[in-house]
PDB file of C-alpha atoms in Angstrom:
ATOM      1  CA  UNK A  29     -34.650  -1.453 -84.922  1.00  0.00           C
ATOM      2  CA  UNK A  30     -35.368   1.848 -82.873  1.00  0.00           C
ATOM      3  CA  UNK A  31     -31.913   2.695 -80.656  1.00  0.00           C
ATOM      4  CA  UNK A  32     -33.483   3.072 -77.197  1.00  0.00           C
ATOM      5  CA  UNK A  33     -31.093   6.251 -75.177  1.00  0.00           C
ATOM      6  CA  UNK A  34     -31.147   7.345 -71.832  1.00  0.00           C
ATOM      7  CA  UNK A  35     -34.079   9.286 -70.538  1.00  0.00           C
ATOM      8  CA  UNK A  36     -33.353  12.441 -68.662  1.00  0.00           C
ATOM      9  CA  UNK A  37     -35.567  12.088 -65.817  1.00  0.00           C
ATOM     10  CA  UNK A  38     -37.210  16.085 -64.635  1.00  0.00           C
ATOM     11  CA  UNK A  39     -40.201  15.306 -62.451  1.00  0.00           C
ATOM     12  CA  UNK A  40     -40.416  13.148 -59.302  1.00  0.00           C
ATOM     13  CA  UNK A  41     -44.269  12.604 -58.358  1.00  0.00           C
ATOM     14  CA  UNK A  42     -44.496  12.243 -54.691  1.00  0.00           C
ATOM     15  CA  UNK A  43     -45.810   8.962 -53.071  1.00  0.00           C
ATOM     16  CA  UNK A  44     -49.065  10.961 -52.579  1.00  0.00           C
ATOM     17  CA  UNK A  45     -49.997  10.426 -55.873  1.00  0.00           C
ATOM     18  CA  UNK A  46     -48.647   7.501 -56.794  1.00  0.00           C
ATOM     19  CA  UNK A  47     -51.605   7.073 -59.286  1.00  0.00           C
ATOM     20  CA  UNK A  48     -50.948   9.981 -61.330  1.00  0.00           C
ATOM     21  CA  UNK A  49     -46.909   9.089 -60.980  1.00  0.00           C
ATOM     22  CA  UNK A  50     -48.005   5.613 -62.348  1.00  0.00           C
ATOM     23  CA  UNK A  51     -49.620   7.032 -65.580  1.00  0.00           C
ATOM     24  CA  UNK A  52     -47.216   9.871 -66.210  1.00  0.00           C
ATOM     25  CA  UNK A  53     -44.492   7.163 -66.256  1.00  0.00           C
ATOM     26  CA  UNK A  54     -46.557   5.195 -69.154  1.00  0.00           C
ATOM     27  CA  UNK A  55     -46.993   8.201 -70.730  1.00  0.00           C
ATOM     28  CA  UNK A  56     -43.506  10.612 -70.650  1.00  0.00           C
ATOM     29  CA  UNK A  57     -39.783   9.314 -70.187  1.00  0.00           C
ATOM     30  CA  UNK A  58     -38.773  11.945 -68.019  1.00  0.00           C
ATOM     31  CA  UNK A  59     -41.279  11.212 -64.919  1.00  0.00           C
ATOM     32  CA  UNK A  60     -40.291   9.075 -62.389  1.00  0.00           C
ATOM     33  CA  UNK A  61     -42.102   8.419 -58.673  1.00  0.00           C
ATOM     34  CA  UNK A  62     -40.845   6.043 -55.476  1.00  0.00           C
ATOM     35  CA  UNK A  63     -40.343   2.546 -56.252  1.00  0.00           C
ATOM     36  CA  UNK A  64     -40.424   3.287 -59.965  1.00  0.00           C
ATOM     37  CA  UNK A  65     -38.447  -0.029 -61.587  1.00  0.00           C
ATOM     38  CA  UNK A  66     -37.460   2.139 -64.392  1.00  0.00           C
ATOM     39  CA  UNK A  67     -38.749   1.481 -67.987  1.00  0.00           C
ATOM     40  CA  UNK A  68     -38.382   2.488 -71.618  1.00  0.00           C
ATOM     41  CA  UNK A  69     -40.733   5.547 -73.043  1.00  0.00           C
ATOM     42  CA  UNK A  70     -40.528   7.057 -77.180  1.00  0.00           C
ATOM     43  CA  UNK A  71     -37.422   4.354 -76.769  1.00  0.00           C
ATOM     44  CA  UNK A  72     -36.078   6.226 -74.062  1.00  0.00           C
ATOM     45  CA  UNK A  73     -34.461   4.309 -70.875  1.00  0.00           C
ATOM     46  CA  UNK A  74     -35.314   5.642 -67.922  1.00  0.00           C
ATOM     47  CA  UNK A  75     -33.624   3.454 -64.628  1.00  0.00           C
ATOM     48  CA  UNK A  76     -35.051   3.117 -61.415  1.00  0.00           C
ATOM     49  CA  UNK A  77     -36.158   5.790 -58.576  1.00  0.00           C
ATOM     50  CA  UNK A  78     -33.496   6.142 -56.521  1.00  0.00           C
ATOM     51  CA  UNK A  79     -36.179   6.576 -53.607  1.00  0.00           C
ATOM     52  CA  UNK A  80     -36.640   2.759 -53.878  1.00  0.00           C
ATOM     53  CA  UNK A  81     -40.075   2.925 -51.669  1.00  0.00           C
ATOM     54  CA  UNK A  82     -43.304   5.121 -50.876  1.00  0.00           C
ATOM     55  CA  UNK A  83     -42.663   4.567 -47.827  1.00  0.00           C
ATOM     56  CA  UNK A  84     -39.373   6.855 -47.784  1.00  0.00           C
ATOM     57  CA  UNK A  85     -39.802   9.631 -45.168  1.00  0.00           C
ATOM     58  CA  UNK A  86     -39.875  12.979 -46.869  1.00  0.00           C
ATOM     59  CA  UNK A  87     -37.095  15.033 -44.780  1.00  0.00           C
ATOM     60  CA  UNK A  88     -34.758  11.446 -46.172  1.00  0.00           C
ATOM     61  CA  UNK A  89     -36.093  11.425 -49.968  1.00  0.00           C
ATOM     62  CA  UNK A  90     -36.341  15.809 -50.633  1.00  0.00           C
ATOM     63  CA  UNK A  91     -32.393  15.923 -50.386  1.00  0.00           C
ATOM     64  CA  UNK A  92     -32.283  13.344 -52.732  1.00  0.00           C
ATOM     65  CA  UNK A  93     -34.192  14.145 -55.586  1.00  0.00           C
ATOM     66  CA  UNK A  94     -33.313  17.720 -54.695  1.00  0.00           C
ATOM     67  CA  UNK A  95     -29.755  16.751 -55.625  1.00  0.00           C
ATOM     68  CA  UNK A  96     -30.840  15.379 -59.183  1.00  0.00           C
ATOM     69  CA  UNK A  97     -32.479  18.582 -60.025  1.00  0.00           C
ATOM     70  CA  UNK A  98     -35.895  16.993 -60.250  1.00  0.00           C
ATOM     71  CA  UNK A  99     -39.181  19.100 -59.849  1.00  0.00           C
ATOM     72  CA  UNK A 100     -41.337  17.650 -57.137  1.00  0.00           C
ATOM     73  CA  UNK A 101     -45.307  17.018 -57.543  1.00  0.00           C
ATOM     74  CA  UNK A 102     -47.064  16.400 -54.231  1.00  0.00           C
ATOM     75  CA  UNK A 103     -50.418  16.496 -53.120  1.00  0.00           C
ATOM     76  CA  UNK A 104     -49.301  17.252 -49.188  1.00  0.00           C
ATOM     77  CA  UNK A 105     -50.514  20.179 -47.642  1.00  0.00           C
ATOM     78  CA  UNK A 106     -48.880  19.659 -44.835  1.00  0.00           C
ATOM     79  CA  UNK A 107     -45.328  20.026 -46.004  1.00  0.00           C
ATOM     80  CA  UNK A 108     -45.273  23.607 -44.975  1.00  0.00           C
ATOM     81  CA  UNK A 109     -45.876  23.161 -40.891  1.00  0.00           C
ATOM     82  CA  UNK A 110     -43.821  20.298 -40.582  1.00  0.00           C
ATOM     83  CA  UNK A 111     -40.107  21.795 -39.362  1.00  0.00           C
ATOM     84  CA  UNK A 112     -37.986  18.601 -40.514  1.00  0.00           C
ATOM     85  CA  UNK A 113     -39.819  18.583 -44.270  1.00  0.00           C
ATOM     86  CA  UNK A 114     -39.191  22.473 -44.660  1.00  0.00           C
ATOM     87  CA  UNK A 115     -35.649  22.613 -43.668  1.00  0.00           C
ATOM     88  CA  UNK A 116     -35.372  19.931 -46.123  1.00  0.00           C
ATOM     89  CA  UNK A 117     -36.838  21.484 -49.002  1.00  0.00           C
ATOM     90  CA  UNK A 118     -35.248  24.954 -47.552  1.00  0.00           C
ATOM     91  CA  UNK A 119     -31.769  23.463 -47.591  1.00  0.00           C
ATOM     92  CA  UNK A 120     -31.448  21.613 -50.406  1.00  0.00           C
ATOM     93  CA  UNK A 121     -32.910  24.100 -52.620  1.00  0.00           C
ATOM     94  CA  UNK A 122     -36.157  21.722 -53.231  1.00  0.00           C
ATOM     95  CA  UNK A 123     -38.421  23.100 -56.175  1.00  0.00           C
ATOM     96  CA  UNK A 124     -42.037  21.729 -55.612  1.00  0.00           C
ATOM     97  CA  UNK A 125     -45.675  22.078 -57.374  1.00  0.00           C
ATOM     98  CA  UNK A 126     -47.895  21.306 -54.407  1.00  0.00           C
ATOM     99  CA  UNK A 127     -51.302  20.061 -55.411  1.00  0.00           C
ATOM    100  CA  UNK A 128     -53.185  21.341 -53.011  1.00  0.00           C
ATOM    101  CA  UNK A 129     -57.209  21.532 -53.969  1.00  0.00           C
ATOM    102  CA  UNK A 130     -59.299  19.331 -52.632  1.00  0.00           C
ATOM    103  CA  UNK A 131     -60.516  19.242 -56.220  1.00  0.00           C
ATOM    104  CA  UNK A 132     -57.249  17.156 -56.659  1.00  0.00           C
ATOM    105  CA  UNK A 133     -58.589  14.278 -54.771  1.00  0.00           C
ATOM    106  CA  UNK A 134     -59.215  11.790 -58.099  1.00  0.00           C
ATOM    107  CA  UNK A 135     -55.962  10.873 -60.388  1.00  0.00           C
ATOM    108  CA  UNK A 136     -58.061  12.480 -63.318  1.00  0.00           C
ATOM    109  CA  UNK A 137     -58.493  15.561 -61.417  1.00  0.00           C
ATOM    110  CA  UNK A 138     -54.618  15.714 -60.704  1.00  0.00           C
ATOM    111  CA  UNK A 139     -53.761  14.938 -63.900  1.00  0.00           C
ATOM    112  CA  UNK A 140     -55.608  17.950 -65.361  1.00  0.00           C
ATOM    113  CA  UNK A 141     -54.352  20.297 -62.607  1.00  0.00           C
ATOM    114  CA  UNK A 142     -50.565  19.021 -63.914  1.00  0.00           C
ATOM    115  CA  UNK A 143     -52.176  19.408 -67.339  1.00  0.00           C
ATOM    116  CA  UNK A 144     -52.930  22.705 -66.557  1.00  0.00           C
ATOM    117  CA  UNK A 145     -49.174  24.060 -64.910  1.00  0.00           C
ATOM    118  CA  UNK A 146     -47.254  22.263 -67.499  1.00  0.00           C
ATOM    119  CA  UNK A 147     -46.834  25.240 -69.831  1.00  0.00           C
ATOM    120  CA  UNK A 148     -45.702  26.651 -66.432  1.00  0.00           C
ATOM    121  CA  UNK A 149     -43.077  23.948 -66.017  1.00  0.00           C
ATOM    122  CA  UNK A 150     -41.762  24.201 -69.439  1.00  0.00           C
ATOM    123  CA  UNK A 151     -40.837  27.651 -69.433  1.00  0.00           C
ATOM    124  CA  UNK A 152     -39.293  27.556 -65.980  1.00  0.00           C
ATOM    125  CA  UNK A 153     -36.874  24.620 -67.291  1.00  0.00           C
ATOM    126  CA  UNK A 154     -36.427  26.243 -70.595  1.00  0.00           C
ATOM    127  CA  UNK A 155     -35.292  29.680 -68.644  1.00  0.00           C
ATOM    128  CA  UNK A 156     -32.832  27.725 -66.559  1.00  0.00           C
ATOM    129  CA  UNK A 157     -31.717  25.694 -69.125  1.00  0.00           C
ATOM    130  CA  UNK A 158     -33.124  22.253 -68.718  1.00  0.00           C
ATOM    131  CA  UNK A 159     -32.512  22.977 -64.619  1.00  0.00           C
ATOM    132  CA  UNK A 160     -34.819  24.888 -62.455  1.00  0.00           C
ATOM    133  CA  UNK A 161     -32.589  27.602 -61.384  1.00  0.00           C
ATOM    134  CA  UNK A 162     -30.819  27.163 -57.592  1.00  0.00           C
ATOM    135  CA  UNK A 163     -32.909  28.023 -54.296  1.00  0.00           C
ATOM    136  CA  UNK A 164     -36.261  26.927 -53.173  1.00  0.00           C
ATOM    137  CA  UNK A 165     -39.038  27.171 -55.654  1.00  0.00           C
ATOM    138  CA  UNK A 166     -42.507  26.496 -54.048  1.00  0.00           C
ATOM    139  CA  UNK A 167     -45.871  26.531 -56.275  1.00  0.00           C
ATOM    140  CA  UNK A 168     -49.437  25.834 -54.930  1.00  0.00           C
ATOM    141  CA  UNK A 169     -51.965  24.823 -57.330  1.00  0.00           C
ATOM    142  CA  UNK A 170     -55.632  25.387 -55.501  1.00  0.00           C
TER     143      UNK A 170
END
């Protein structure tokens, strides 16, 4: 009988692509996205979002996963003109990967793009040892 541990969750996938948060989940242990029930991954338990629904606004759910040291994947180009979202991010020391090509547009597509920055990722989180580092962190991918 496999011993199933706790997952240490690393990447929150915005409500903006749910799809891709919905395979990640399926696929890694230490993805999570709103709503997420939790589950168990390479028998590793991963609970629930604490951003219990999509619907959360971002200036109330950034602080939050901010606090848990999660990276944030989002697809919203937006997040940058919108005063409320950016002292959020600015504030709580928010570290993002904003998918922002309109190549992006298909889960497949944003899969590869993550695909693509994930060597990225690792090495960030390796340098700060398993922790981005403290302060903002913002990353477009185009």
């Amino acid at each position: 009988m496999t011993r199933v541990r706790p997952a240490d969750v690393r990447f929150y996938v915005d409500a903006d692509l749910a799809g891709l948060g919905k395979l990640l989940v399926r696929l890694r242990p230490d993805v999570t996205y709103p709503g997420d029930p939790g589950g168990v991954v390479h028998a590793r338990q991963r609970p629930p979002c604490p951003v219990a629904t999509p619907a959360t606004l971002d200036d109330v759910w950034i602080p939050l996963v901010a606090a848990q040291g999660w990276l944030i994947i989002t697809r919203d180009r937006h997040i940058q003109s919108r005063p409320a979202e950016l002292a959020a991010v600015r504030e709580h020391g928010a570290k993002m990967v904003n998918l922002t090509s309109d190549a992006a547009g298909s889960t497949w597509e944003q899969l590869r793009v993550a695909l693509s920055i994930n060597g990225q990722l690792l090495n960030a989180r390796r340098a700060s040892q398993g922790r981005l580092s403290t302060g903002p962190r913002w990353l477009e991918c185009r």
